[in-house]
Amino acid sequence: MYKAIAVIFLLLVAMSLAKTCQAASASLSLSPSFGDREAGSIFSVQVLLDADQANVVDGIDIHHLHFDQSKIEVTDITEGNVCLNTLTNEFNNIAGWIDFSQTAQGGGKCASSGTVLIIYFQGKTTGAVNLTFDFTPSATDDTNVASFGADILNSASGASFTITAPQETEAPTGCAIKINNDAGAVNSL
């Protein structure tokens, strides 16, 4: 009987240890992930991290996030709140890519979830635009999330936008002008 209790106890301990030693995983996504934007307007897209365990993220590489440079262009990139040490923050509006890399600072860890960066795009011409990550699971030379020397990124979700023509505004039909303190009405044709 004591043997049976000891075996059950050891099995419970082993199952508990196996559960706590599960490999971490993470995902990157874009928010918003779809929508219509007017040509000429500036809009923002956030790159979001979601890791399933705390204190596991050592760094994040986005090599590369691609966009259709004939339809949109990057106007600015700002750092988010996930990691503190930015190594790379570049974009190329001629080739249509973003390259961004951050690591934890001083031997610490990055946050396990939050905004990695915010990208500001401006619509140029009408049409469909896809934002896509270079991503292959377990590869370390593309988009990845590093944890203890391994890539734990299991998904990198892009986004799709439609750049629409700017909405025309109606010209005012009349306006009032003040000349020598006398108000007069002017009608447009």
PDB file of C-alpha atoms in Angstrom:
ATOM      1  CA  MET A   1       0.000   0.000   0.000  1.00  0.00           C
ATOM      2  CA  TYR A   2       2.831   2.397   0.828  1.00  0.00           C
ATOM      3  CA  LYS A   3       4.399   1.555  -2.516  1.00  0.00           C
ATOM      4  CA  ALA A   4       1.186   2.459  -4.335  1.00  0.00           C
ATOM      5  CA  ILE A   5       0.932   5.786  -2.471  1.00  0.00           C
ATOM      6  CA  ALA A   6       4.611   6.536  -3.188  1.00  0.00           C
ATOM      7  CA  VAL A   7       4.138   5.760  -6.896  1.00  0.00           C
ATOM      8  CA  ILE A   8       1.036   7.969  -7.104  1.00  0.00           C
ATOM      9  CA  PHE A   9       2.887  10.748  -5.278  1.00  0.00           C
ATOM     10  CA  LEU A  10       5.859  10.510  -7.671  1.00  0.00           C
ATOM     11  CA  LEU A  11       3.527  10.554 -10.680  1.00  0.00           C
ATOM     12  CA  LEU A  12       1.791  13.685  -9.363  1.00  0.00           C
ATOM     13  CA  VAL A  13       5.138  15.413  -8.777  1.00  0.00           C
ATOM     14  CA  ALA A  14       6.369  14.422 -12.248  1.00  0.00           C
ATOM     15  CA  MET A  15       3.178  15.722 -13.887  1.00  0.00           C
ATOM     16  CA  SER A  16       3.477  18.977 -11.942  1.00  0.00           C
ATOM     17  CA  LEU A  17       7.100  19.430 -13.016  1.00  0.00           C
ATOM     18  CA  ALA A  18       6.258  18.630 -16.622  1.00  0.00           C
ATOM     19  CA  LYS A  19       3.562  21.293 -16.576  1.00  0.00           C
ATOM     20  CA  THR A  20       5.905  23.978 -15.191  1.00  0.00           C
ATOM     21  CA  CYS A  21       8.674  23.067 -17.649  1.00  0.00           C
ATOM     22  CA  GLN A  22       6.550  23.487 -20.765  1.00  0.00           C
ATOM     23  CA  ALA A  23       8.240  25.478 -23.452  1.00  0.00           C
ATOM     24  CA  ALA A  24       7.140  29.065 -23.691  1.00  0.00           C
ATOM     25  CA  SER A  25       5.483  30.375 -26.839  1.00  0.00           C
ATOM     26  CA  ALA A  26       4.690  33.819 -28.165  1.00  0.00           C
ATOM     27  CA  SER A  27       2.754  35.502 -30.942  1.00  0.00           C
ATOM     28  CA  LEU A  28       3.023  38.814 -32.756  1.00  0.00           C
ATOM     29  CA  SER A  29       0.017  40.510 -34.298  1.00  0.00           C
ATOM     30  CA  LEU A  30      -0.902  43.810 -35.897  1.00  0.00           C
ATOM     31  CA  SER A  31      -3.678  46.039 -34.577  1.00  0.00           C
ATOM     32  CA  PRO A  32      -5.826  47.006 -36.268  1.00  0.00           C
ATOM     33  CA  SER A  33      -5.600  44.048 -38.603  1.00  0.00           C
ATOM     34  CA  PHE A  34      -7.901  45.391 -41.324  1.00  0.00           C
ATOM     35  CA  GLY A  35      -9.784  48.471 -42.408  1.00  0.00           C
ATOM     36  CA  ASP A  36     -10.227  51.255 -44.933  1.00  0.00           C
ATOM     37  CA  ARG A  37      -7.930  54.278 -44.915  1.00  0.00           C
ATOM     38  CA  GLU A  38      -8.034  57.352 -47.153  1.00  0.00           C
ATOM     39  CA  ALA A  39      -5.173  58.213 -49.475  1.00  0.00           C
ATOM     40  CA  GLY A  40      -3.330  61.159 -47.962  1.00  0.00           C
ATOM     41  CA  SER A  41      -4.310  60.279 -44.394  1.00  0.00           C
ATOM     42  CA  ILE A  42      -1.867  59.082 -41.746  1.00  0.00           C
ATOM     43  CA  PHE A  43      -2.853  56.001 -39.735  1.00  0.00           C
ATOM     44  CA  SER A  44      -1.140  53.941 -37.070  1.00  0.00           C
ATOM     45  CA  VAL A  45      -0.636  50.198 -36.717  1.00  0.00           C
ATOM     46  CA  GLN A  46       0.629  48.589 -33.508  1.00  0.00           C
ATOM     47  CA  VAL A  47       2.803  45.478 -33.384  1.00  0.00           C
ATOM     48  CA  LEU A  48       1.627  43.526 -30.329  1.00  0.00           C
ATOM     49  CA  LEU A  49       3.427  40.775 -28.392  1.00  0.00           C
ATOM     50  CA  ASP A  50       1.648  38.087 -26.420  1.00  0.00           C
ATOM     51  CA  ALA A  51       3.830  35.509 -24.643  1.00  0.00           C
ATOM     52  CA  ASP A  52       2.141  32.735 -22.657  1.00  0.00           C
ATOM     53  CA  GLN A  53       4.606  32.921 -19.742  1.00  0.00           C
ATOM     54  CA  ALA A  54       6.048  35.824 -17.748  1.00  0.00           C
ATOM     55  CA  ASN A  55       9.782  36.578 -17.544  1.00  0.00           C
ATOM     56  CA  VAL A  56      10.793  34.600 -20.610  1.00  0.00           C
ATOM     57  CA  VAL A  57      11.315  37.175 -23.395  1.00  0.00           C
ATOM     58  CA  ASP A  58      14.943  38.220 -23.968  1.00  0.00           C
ATOM     59  CA  GLY A  59      14.387  40.140 -27.202  1.00  0.00           C
ATOM     60  CA  ILE A  60      12.306  40.689 -30.310  1.00  0.00           C
ATOM     61  CA  ASP A  61      13.411  40.905 -33.943  1.00  0.00           C
ATOM     62  CA  ILE A  62      11.153  42.020 -36.749  1.00  0.00           C
ATOM     63  CA  HIS A  63      13.235  41.163 -39.833  1.00  0.00           C
ATOM     64  CA  HIS A  64      11.135  42.216 -41.848  1.00  0.00           C
ATOM     65  CA  LEU A  65       7.612  43.551 -41.946  1.00  0.00           C
ATOM     66  CA  HIS A  66       6.716  44.113 -45.609  1.00  0.00           C
ATOM     67  CA  PHE A  67       4.256  46.595 -47.132  1.00  0.00           C
ATOM     68  CA  ASP A  68       3.293  47.714 -50.649  1.00  0.00           C
ATOM     69  CA  GLN A  69       5.372  50.846 -51.061  1.00  0.00           C
ATOM     70  CA  SER A  70       3.354  51.935 -54.101  1.00  0.00           C
ATOM     71  CA  LYS A  71       0.217  52.287 -51.916  1.00  0.00           C
ATOM     72  CA  ILE A  72       1.529  53.385 -48.494  1.00  0.00           C
ATOM     73  CA  GLU A  73       4.687  54.748 -46.910  1.00  0.00           C
ATOM     74  CA  VAL A  74       6.058  54.865 -43.370  1.00  0.00           C
ATOM     75  CA  THR A  75       6.168  58.344 -41.853  1.00  0.00           C
ATOM     76  CA  ASP A  76       7.414  57.374 -38.377  1.00  0.00           C
ATOM     77  CA  ILE A  77       8.034  54.471 -36.004  1.00  0.00           C
ATOM     78  CA  THR A  78       7.870  54.806 -32.231  1.00  0.00           C
ATOM     79  CA  GLU A  79       9.012  52.269 -29.673  1.00  0.00           C
ATOM     80  CA  GLY A  80       6.475  50.510 -27.514  1.00  0.00           C
ATOM     81  CA  ASN A  81       6.621  49.328 -23.912  1.00  0.00           C
ATOM     82  CA  VAL A  82       7.847  45.728 -24.205  1.00  0.00           C
ATOM     83  CA  CYS A  83      11.662  45.962 -24.245  1.00  0.00           C
ATOM     84  CA  LEU A  84      13.922  48.815 -23.164  1.00  0.00           C
ATOM     85  CA  ASN A  85      16.960  48.491 -25.455  1.00  0.00           C
ATOM     86  CA  THR A  86      16.364  49.282 -29.144  1.00  0.00           C
ATOM     87  CA  LEU A  87      19.083  47.933 -31.442  1.00  0.00           C
ATOM     88  CA  THR A  88      17.470  48.580 -34.848  1.00  0.00           C
ATOM     89  CA  ASN A  89      14.668  50.922 -35.899  1.00  0.00           C
ATOM     90  CA  GLU A  90      14.741  51.318 -39.681  1.00  0.00           C
ATOM     91  CA  PHE A  91      12.338  51.442 -42.597  1.00  0.00           C
ATOM     92  CA  ASN A  92      12.745  51.612 -46.354  1.00  0.00           C
ATOM     93  CA  ASN A  93       9.920  53.230 -48.313  1.00  0.00           C
ATOM     94  CA  ILE A  94      11.571  52.385 -51.643  1.00  0.00           C
ATOM     95  CA  ALA A  95      11.772  48.627 -50.984  1.00  0.00           C
ATOM     96  CA  GLY A  96       8.739  48.462 -48.640  1.00  0.00           C
ATOM     97  CA  TRP A  97      10.102  46.988 -45.410  1.00  0.00           C
ATOM     98  CA  ILE A  98      10.548  47.677 -41.696  1.00  0.00           C
ATOM     99  CA  ASP A  99      13.435  46.289 -39.621  1.00  0.00           C
ATOM    100  CA  PHE A 100      13.127  46.561 -35.833  1.00  0.00           C
ATOM    101  CA  SER A 101      14.980  44.869 -32.989  1.00  0.00           C
ATOM    102  CA  GLN A 102      14.893  45.215 -29.198  1.00  0.00           C
ATOM    103  CA  THR A 103      16.420  43.373 -26.253  1.00  0.00           C
ATOM    104  CA  ALA A 104      16.003  43.400 -22.505  1.00  0.00           C
ATOM    105  CA  GLN A 105      18.326  45.721 -20.639  1.00  0.00           C
ATOM    106  CA  GLY A 106      20.892  44.825 -18.018  1.00  0.00           C
ATOM    107  CA  GLY A 107      20.270  41.076 -17.865  1.00  0.00           C
ATOM    108  CA  GLY A 108      16.557  41.554 -17.234  1.00  0.00           C
ATOM    109  CA  LYS A 109      13.617  40.362 -19.263  1.00  0.00           C
ATOM    110  CA  CYS A 110      11.188  42.117 -21.559  1.00  0.00           C
ATOM    111  CA  ALA A 111       7.506  42.345 -20.749  1.00  0.00           C
ATOM    112  CA  SER A 112       5.539  39.281 -21.808  1.00  0.00           C
ATOM    113  CA  SER A 113       2.819  41.290 -23.536  1.00  0.00           C
ATOM    114  CA  GLY A 114       2.258  44.776 -24.860  1.00  0.00           C
ATOM    115  CA  THR A 115       3.050  47.097 -27.738  1.00  0.00           C
ATOM    116  CA  VAL A 116       6.411  46.401 -29.390  1.00  0.00           C
ATOM    117  CA  LEU A 117       6.208  49.398 -31.724  1.00  0.00           C
ATOM    118  CA  ILE A 118       3.773  51.755 -33.399  1.00  0.00           C
ATOM    119  CA  ILE A 119       4.111  52.350 -37.134  1.00  0.00           C
ATOM    120  CA  TYR A 120       2.643  55.445 -38.760  1.00  0.00           C
ATOM    121  CA  PHE A 121       1.719  54.968 -42.418  1.00  0.00           C
ATOM    122  CA  GLN A 122       0.408  57.441 -44.962  1.00  0.00           C
ATOM    123  CA  GLY A 123      -1.845  56.295 -47.778  1.00  0.00           C
ATOM    124  CA  LYS A 124      -0.465  57.212 -51.214  1.00  0.00           C
ATOM    125  CA  THR A 125      -2.752  55.674 -53.830  1.00  0.00           C
ATOM    126  CA  THR A 126      -5.897  53.576 -53.811  1.00  0.00           C
ATOM    127  CA  GLY A 127      -5.843  49.795 -53.627  1.00  0.00           C
ATOM    128  CA  ALA A 128      -5.383  46.788 -51.348  1.00  0.00           C
ATOM    129  CA  VAL A 129      -2.356  46.660 -49.038  1.00  0.00           C
ATOM    130  CA  ASN A 130      -1.085  43.672 -47.056  1.00  0.00           C
ATOM    131  CA  LEU A 131       1.373  43.914 -44.171  1.00  0.00           C
ATOM    132  CA  THR A 132       3.284  40.644 -43.792  1.00  0.00           C
ATOM    133  CA  PHE A 133       6.065  39.413 -41.509  1.00  0.00           C
ATOM    134  CA  ASP A 134       9.008  37.344 -42.737  1.00  0.00           C
ATOM    135  CA  PHE A 135       8.448  34.427 -40.371  1.00  0.00           C
ATOM    136  CA  THR A 136       9.419  30.766 -40.258  1.00  0.00           C
ATOM    137  CA  PRO A 137       8.920  28.869 -36.960  1.00  0.00           C
ATOM    138  CA  SER A 138      12.204  28.209 -35.101  1.00  0.00           C
ATOM    139  CA  ALA A 139      14.272  30.244 -37.587  1.00  0.00           C
ATOM    140  CA  THR A 140      16.455  32.895 -35.993  1.00  0.00           C
ATOM    141  CA  ASP A 141      17.250  35.024 -39.055  1.00  0.00           C
ATOM    142  CA  ASP A 142      13.759  36.456 -39.574  1.00  0.00           C
ATOM    143  CA  THR A 143      11.013  37.729 -37.268  1.00  0.00           C
ATOM    144  CA  ASN A 144      11.391  36.046 -33.883  1.00  0.00           C
ATOM    145  CA  VAL A 145      10.948  36.313 -30.133  1.00  0.00           C
ATOM    146  CA  ALA A 146      14.019  35.129 -28.225  1.00  0.00           C
ATOM    147  CA  SER A 147      13.849  33.251 -24.940  1.00  0.00           C
ATOM    148  CA  PHE A 148      16.890  31.644 -23.351  1.00  0.00           C
ATOM    149  CA  GLY A 149      18.583  31.379 -26.760  1.00  0.00           C
ATOM    150  CA  ALA A 150      15.620  29.877 -28.613  1.00  0.00           C
ATOM    151  CA  ASP A 151      12.957  31.329 -30.906  1.00  0.00           C
ATOM    152  CA  ILE A 152       9.581  30.911 -29.163  1.00  0.00           C
ATOM    153  CA  LEU A 153       7.501  32.753 -31.777  1.00  0.00           C
ATOM    154  CA  ASN A 154       4.752  30.448 -33.055  1.00  0.00           C
ATOM    155  CA  SER A 155       2.686  32.935 -35.079  1.00  0.00           C
ATOM    156  CA  ALA A 156       3.045  36.346 -36.688  1.00  0.00           C
ATOM    157  CA  SER A 157      -0.254  37.696 -38.010  1.00  0.00           C
ATOM    158  CA  GLY A 158      -0.273  40.421 -40.631  1.00  0.00           C
ATOM    159  CA  ALA A 159      -2.892  42.947 -41.653  1.00  0.00           C
ATOM    160  CA  SER A 160      -4.879  44.016 -44.724  1.00  0.00           C
ATOM    161  CA  PHE A 161      -6.018  47.528 -45.539  1.00  0.00           C
ATOM    162  CA  THR A 162      -7.796  49.178 -48.421  1.00  0.00           C
ATOM    163  CA  ILE A 163      -6.599  52.627 -49.356  1.00  0.00           C
ATOM    164  CA  THR A 164      -9.583  54.574 -50.635  1.00  0.00           C
ATOM    165  CA  ALA A 165      -9.880  57.837 -52.537  1.00  0.00           C
ATOM    166  CA  PRO A 166     -10.199  60.901 -50.325  1.00  0.00           C
ATOM    167  CA  GLN A 167     -13.787  61.965 -49.769  1.00  0.00           C
ATOM    168  CA  GLU A 168     -14.627  65.182 -51.542  1.00  0.00           C
ATOM    169  CA  THR A 169     -15.994  67.961 -49.419  1.00  0.00           C
ATOM    170  CA  GLU A 170     -18.585  70.358 -50.728  1.00  0.00           C
ATOM    171  CA  ALA A 171     -17.504  73.933 -51.219  1.00  0.00           C
ATOM    172  CA  PRO A 172     -19.461  76.399 -49.132  1.00  0.00           C
ATOM    173  CA  THR A 173     -22.376  77.992 -50.982  1.00  0.00           C
ATOM    174  CA  GLY A 174     -21.884  81.402 -49.480  1.00  0.00           C
ATOM    175  CA  CYS A 175     -19.896  83.297 -46.959  1.00  0.00           C
ATOM    176  CA  ALA A 176     -20.023  86.625 -45.201  1.00  0.00           C
ATOM    177  CA  ILE A 177     -17.265  89.193 -45.534  1.00  0.00           C
ATOM    178  CA  LYS A 178     -16.726  92.281 -43.532  1.00  0.00           C
ATOM    179  CA  ILE A 179     -15.574  95.373 -45.404  1.00  0.00           C
ATOM    180  CA  ASN A 180     -15.215  98.668 -43.554  1.00  0.00           C
ATOM    181  CA  ASN A 181     -17.319  97.299 -40.714  1.00  0.00           C
ATOM    182  CA  ASP A 182     -20.217  96.578 -43.080  1.00  0.00           C
ATOM    183  CA  ALA A 183     -21.283  92.966 -43.463  1.00  0.00           C
ATOM    184  CA  GLY A 184     -22.089  91.888 -46.939  1.00  0.00           C
ATOM    185  CA  ALA A 185     -23.057  88.553 -48.400  1.00  0.00           C
ATOM    186  CA  VAL A 186     -21.162  86.971 -51.244  1.00  0.00           C
ATOM    187  CA  ASN A 187     -22.691  84.065 -53.100  1.00  0.00           C
ATOM    188  CA  SER A 188     -20.540  81.533 -54.865  1.00  0.00           C
ATOM    189  CA  LEU A 189     -21.438  80.425 -58.358  1.00  0.00           C
TER     190      LEU A 189
END
